GROMACS .gro file of C-alpha atoms in nm:
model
  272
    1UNK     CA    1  19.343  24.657  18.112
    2UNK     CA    2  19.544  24.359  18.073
    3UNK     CA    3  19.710  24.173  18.423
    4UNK     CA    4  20.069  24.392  18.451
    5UNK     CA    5  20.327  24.210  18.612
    6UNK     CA    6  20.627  24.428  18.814
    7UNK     CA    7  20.963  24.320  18.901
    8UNK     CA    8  21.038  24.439  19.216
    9UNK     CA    9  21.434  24.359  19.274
   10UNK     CA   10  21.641  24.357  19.598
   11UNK     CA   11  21.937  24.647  19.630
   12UNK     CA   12  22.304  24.637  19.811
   13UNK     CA   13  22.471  24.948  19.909
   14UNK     CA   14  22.847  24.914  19.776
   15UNK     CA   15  22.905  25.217  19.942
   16UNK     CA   16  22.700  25.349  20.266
   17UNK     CA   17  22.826  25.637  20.477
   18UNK     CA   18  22.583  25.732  20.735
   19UNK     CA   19  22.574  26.115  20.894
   20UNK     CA   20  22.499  26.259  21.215
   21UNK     CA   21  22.167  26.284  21.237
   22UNK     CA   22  21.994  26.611  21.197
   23UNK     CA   23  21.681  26.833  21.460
   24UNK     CA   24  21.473  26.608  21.337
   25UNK     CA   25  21.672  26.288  21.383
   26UNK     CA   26  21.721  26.180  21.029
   27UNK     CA   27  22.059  26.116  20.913
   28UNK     CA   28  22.185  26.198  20.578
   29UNK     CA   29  22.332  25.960  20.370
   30UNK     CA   30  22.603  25.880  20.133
   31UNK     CA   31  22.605  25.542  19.977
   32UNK     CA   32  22.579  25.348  19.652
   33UNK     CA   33  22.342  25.170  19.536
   34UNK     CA   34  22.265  24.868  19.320
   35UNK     CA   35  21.998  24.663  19.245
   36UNK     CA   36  22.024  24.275  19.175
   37UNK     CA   37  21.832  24.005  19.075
   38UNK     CA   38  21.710  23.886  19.347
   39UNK     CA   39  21.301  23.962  19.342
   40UNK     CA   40  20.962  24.018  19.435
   41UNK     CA   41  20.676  23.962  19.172
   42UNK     CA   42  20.396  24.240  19.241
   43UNK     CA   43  20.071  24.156  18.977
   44UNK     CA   44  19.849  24.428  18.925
   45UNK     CA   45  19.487  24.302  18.724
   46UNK     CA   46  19.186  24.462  18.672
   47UNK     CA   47  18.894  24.444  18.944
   48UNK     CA   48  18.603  24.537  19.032
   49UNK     CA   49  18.688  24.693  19.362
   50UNK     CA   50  19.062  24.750  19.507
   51UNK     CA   51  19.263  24.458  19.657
   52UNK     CA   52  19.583  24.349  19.812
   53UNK     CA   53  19.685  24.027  19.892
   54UNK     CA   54  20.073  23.844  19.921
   55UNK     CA   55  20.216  23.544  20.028
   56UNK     CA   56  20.450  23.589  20.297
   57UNK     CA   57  20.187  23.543  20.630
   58UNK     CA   58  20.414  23.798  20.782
   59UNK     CA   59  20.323  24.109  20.599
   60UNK     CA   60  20.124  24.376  20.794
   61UNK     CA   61  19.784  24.518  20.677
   62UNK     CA   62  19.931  24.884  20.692
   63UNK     CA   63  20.270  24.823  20.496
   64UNK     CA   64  20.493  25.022  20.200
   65UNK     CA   65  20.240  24.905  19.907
   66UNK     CA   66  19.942  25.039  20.088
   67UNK     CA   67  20.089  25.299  20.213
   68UNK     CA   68  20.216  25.440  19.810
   69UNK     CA   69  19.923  25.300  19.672
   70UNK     CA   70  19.690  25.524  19.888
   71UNK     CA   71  19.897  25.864  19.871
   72UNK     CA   72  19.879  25.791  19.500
   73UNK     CA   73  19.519  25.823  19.489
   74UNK     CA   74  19.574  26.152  19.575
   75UNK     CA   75  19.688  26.292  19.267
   76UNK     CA   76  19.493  26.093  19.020
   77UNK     CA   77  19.180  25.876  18.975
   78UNK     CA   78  19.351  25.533  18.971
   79UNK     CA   79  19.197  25.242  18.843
   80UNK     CA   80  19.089  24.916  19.053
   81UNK     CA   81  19.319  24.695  19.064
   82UNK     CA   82  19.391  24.317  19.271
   83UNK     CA   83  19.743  24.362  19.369
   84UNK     CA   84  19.915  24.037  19.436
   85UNK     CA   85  20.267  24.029  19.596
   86UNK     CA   86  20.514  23.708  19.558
   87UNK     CA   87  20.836  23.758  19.818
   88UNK     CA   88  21.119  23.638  19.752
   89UNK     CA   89  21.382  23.897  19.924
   90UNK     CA   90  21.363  23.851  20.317
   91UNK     CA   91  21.222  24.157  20.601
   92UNK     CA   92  21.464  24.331  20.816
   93UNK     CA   93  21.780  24.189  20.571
   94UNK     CA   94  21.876  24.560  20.424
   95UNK     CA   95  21.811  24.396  20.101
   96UNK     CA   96  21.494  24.718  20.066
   97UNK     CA   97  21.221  24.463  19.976
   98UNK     CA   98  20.953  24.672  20.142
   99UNK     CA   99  21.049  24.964  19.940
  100UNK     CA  100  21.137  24.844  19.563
  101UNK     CA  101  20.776  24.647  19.600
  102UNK     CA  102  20.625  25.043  19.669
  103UNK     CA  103  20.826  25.136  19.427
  104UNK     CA  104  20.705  24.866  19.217
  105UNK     CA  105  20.310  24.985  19.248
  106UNK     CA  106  20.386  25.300  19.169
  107UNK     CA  107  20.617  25.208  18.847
  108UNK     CA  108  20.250  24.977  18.768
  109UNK     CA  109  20.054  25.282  18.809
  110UNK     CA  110  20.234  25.505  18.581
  111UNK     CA  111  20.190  25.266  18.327
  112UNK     CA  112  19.811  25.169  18.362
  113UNK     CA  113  19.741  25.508  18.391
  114UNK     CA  114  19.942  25.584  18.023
  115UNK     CA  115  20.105  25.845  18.223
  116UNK     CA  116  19.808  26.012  18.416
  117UNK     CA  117  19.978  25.918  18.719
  118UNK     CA  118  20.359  26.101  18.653
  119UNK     CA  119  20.657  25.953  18.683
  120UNK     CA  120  20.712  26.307  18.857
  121UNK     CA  121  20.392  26.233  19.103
  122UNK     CA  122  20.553  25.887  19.161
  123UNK     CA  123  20.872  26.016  19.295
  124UNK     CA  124  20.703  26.268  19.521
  125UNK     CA  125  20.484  25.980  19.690
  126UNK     CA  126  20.821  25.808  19.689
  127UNK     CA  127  21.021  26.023  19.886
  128UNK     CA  128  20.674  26.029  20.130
  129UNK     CA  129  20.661  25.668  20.198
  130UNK     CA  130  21.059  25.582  20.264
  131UNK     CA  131  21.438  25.664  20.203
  132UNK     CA  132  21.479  25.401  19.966
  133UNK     CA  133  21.199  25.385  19.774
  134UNK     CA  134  21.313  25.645  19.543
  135UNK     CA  135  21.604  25.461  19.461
  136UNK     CA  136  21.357  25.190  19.320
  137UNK     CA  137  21.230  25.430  19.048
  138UNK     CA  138  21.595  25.531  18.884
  139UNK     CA  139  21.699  25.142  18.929
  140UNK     CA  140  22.037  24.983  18.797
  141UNK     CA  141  22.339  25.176  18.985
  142UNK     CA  142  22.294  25.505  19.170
  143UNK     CA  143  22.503  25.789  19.361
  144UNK     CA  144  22.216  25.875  19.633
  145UNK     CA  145  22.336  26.177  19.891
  146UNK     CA  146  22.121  26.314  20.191
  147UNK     CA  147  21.721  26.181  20.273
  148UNK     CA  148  21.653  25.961  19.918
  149UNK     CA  149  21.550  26.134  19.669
  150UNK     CA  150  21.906  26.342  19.615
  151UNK     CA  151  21.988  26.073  19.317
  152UNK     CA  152  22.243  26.065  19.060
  153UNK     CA  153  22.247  25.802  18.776
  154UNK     CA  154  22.570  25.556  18.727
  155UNK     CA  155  22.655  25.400  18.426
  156UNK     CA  156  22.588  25.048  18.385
  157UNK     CA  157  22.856  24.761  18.494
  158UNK     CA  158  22.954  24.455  18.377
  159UNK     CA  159  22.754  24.203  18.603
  160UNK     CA  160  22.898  24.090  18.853
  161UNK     CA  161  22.764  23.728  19.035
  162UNK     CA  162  22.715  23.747  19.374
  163UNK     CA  163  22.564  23.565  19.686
  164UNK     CA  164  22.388  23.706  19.969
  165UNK     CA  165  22.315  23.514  20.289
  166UNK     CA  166  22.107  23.627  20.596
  167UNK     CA  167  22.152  23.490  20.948
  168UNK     CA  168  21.841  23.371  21.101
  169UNK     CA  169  21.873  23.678  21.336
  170UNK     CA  170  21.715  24.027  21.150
  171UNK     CA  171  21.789  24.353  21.229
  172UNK     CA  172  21.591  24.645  21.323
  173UNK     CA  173  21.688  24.994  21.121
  174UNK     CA  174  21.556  25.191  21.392
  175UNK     CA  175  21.777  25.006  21.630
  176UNK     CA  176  22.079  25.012  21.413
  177UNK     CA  177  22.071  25.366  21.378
  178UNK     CA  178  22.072  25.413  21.769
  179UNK     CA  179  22.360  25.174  21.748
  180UNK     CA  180  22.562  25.391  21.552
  181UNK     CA  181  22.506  25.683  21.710
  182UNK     CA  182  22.592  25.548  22.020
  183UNK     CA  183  22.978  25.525  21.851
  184UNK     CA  184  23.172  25.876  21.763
  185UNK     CA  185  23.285  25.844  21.411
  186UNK     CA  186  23.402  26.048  21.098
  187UNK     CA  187  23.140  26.091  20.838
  188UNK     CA  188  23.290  25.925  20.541
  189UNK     CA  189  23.333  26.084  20.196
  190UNK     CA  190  23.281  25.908  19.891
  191UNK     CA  191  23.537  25.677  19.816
  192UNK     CA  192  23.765  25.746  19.493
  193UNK     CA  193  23.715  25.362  19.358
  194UNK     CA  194  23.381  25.304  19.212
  195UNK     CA  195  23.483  24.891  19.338
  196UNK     CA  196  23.526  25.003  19.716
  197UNK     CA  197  23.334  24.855  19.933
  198UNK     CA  198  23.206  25.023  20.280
  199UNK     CA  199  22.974  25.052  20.500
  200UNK     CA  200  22.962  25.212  20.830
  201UNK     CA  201  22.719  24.972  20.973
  202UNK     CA  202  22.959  24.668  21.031
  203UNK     CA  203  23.079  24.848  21.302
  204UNK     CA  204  22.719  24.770  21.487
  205UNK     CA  205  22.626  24.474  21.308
  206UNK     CA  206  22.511  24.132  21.537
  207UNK     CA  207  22.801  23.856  21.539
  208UNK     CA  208  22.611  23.659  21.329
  209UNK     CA  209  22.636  23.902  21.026
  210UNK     CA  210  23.017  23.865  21.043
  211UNK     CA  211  23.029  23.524  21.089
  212UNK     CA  212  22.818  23.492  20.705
  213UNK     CA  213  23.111  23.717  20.581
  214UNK     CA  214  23.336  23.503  20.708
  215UNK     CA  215  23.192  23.194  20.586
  216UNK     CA  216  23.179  23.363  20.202
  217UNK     CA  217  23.522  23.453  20.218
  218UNK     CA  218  23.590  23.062  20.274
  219UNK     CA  219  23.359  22.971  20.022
  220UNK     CA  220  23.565  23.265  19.770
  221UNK     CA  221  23.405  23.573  19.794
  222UNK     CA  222  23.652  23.812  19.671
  223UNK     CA  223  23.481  24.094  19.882
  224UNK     CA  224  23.220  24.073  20.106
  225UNK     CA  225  22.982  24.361  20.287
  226UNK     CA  226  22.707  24.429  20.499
  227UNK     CA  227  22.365  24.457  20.291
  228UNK     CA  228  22.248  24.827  20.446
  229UNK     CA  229  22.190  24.803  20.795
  230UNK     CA  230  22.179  24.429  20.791
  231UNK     CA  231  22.108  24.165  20.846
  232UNK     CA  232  22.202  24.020  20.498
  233UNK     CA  233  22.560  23.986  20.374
  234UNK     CA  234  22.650  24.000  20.027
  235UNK     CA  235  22.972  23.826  19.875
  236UNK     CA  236  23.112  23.865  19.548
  237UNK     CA  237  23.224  23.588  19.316
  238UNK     CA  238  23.450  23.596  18.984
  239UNK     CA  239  23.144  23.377  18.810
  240UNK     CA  240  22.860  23.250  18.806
  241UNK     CA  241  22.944  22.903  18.844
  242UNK     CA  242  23.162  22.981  19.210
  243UNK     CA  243  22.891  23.158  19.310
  244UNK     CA  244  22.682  22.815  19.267
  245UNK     CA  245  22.921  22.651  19.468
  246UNK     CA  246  22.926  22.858  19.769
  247UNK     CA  247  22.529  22.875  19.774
  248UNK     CA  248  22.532  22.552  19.816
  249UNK     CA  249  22.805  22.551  20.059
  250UNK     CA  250  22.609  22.733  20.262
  251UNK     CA  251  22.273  22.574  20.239
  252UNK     CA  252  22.464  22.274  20.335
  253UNK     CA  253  22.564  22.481  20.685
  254UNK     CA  254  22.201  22.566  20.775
  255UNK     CA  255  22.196  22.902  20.633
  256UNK     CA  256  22.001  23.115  20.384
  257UNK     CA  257  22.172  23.242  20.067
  258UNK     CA  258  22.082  23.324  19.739
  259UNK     CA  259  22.279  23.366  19.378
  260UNK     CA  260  22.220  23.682  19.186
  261UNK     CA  261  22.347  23.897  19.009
  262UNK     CA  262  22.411  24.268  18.939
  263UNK     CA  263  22.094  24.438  18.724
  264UNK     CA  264  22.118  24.697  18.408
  265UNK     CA  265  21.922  24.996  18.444
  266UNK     CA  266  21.662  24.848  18.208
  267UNK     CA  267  21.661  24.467  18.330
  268UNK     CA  268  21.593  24.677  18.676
  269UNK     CA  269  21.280  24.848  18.554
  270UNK     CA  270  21.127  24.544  18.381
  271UNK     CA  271  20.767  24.520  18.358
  272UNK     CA  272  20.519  24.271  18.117
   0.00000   0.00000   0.00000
């Protein structure tokens, strides 16, 4: 086999309605998504025994990569492969790095395997590892109702340039869901505008989250929103060029921010 390399990109949720949660304590969802291209590298090559290495000195031995990669050996022989990660998209930012770089391995495996390993079996080890992951396998823009793997396909948008910035403080799912649930609220229908922008988690999020919004508003974001459950913020920008700007507006500040954009269905899915 030749070395495969996998884009793994970064999603927002334009829309994110959370649900009471259920016996079990998982809440269903309704939300939005979108991927954008802001990205982790995964590069899968040929080896003689199985292998897994990545940059970021943070990553944990047991994480969403191994944790795919081994429930996939479950339906197939897979071949042995030295599985190198490059992050780019930060932990605990919403942003769903840990799941699109599952996703990722499993998107690798369907096509070193020439379709051995399904695109059917990938979805099912999807929905196993995480919520999001699925998500990761459709790609572009997505309708996603209850646990994850309830998905519908959107059409395709114009891109739209955006910036996301992520206070130095990250944020705990786990502990954002207790947040919420420590607040009565309705549980939000869709929204009627496919541009609306929501997110029940702002009502938890740290200070610091709504301090970045309020800094991309004065840098021009024309809309701004938590990234998931945080900590990330994501502004939008009527060009490329203003979104520029206010990255570097913000660098200048001290803080973290990136320019992207939004991704096609296709430019979502890329692989060499």
């Amino acid at each position: 086999m030749n070395a495969l390399l996998v884009t793994c990109p970064a999603k927002v949720n334009t829309f994110l309605s959370v649900g009471p949660p259920d016996v079990t304590g998982y809440h269903p969802l309704r939300t939005v998504f979108q991927a954008i291209s802001l990205c982790d590298d995964l590069l899968m090559e040929a080896s003689e025994t199985d292998g897994f290495q990545c940059d970021w000195p943070g990553m944990p031995l047991e994480n969403t990569v191994t944790r795919a990669w081994r429930l996939a050996k479950e339906y197939v022989s897979l071949p042995n492969v030295m599985v190198s990660l490059t992050k780019r998209i930060p932990a605990e930012s919403g942003l769903g790095g840990g799941s699109s770089d599952a996703a990722g391995l499993l998107r690798g495996f369907v096509r070193l395997t020439k379709g051995r390993f399904t695109l059917e079996n990938a979805a099912e080890v999807a929905a196993a590892v995480g919520s999001d992951v699925p998500f990761f396998l459709v790609g572009g823009r997505a309708q996603g109702r209850g646990y994850g793997a309830d998905l519908t396909p959107l059409p395709d948008v114009a891109p739209k340039h955006m910036v996301v910035t992520r206070p130095e403080q990250g944020v705990s799912t786990p502990a954002a869901y207790r947040a919420l649930d420590e607040k009565p609220r309705p549980w939000r229908d869709f929204d009627a505008s496919p541009d609306a922008l929501y997110n029940d988690f702002e009502s938890v999020a740290p200070v610091a989250c709504r301090d970045s919004a309020c800094a991309l508003r004065a840098l021009g974001a024309t809309g701004t929103l938590l990234c998931g459950s945080g900590s990330a913020v994501f502004g939008l920008f009527p060009s490329a060029e203003a979104a520029d700007e206010a990255e570097k507006g913000l660098e200048r500040d001290g803080l973290s921010a990136w320019t992207c954009r939004t991704l096609t269905r296709e430019e979502s899915l890329w692989t060499s």
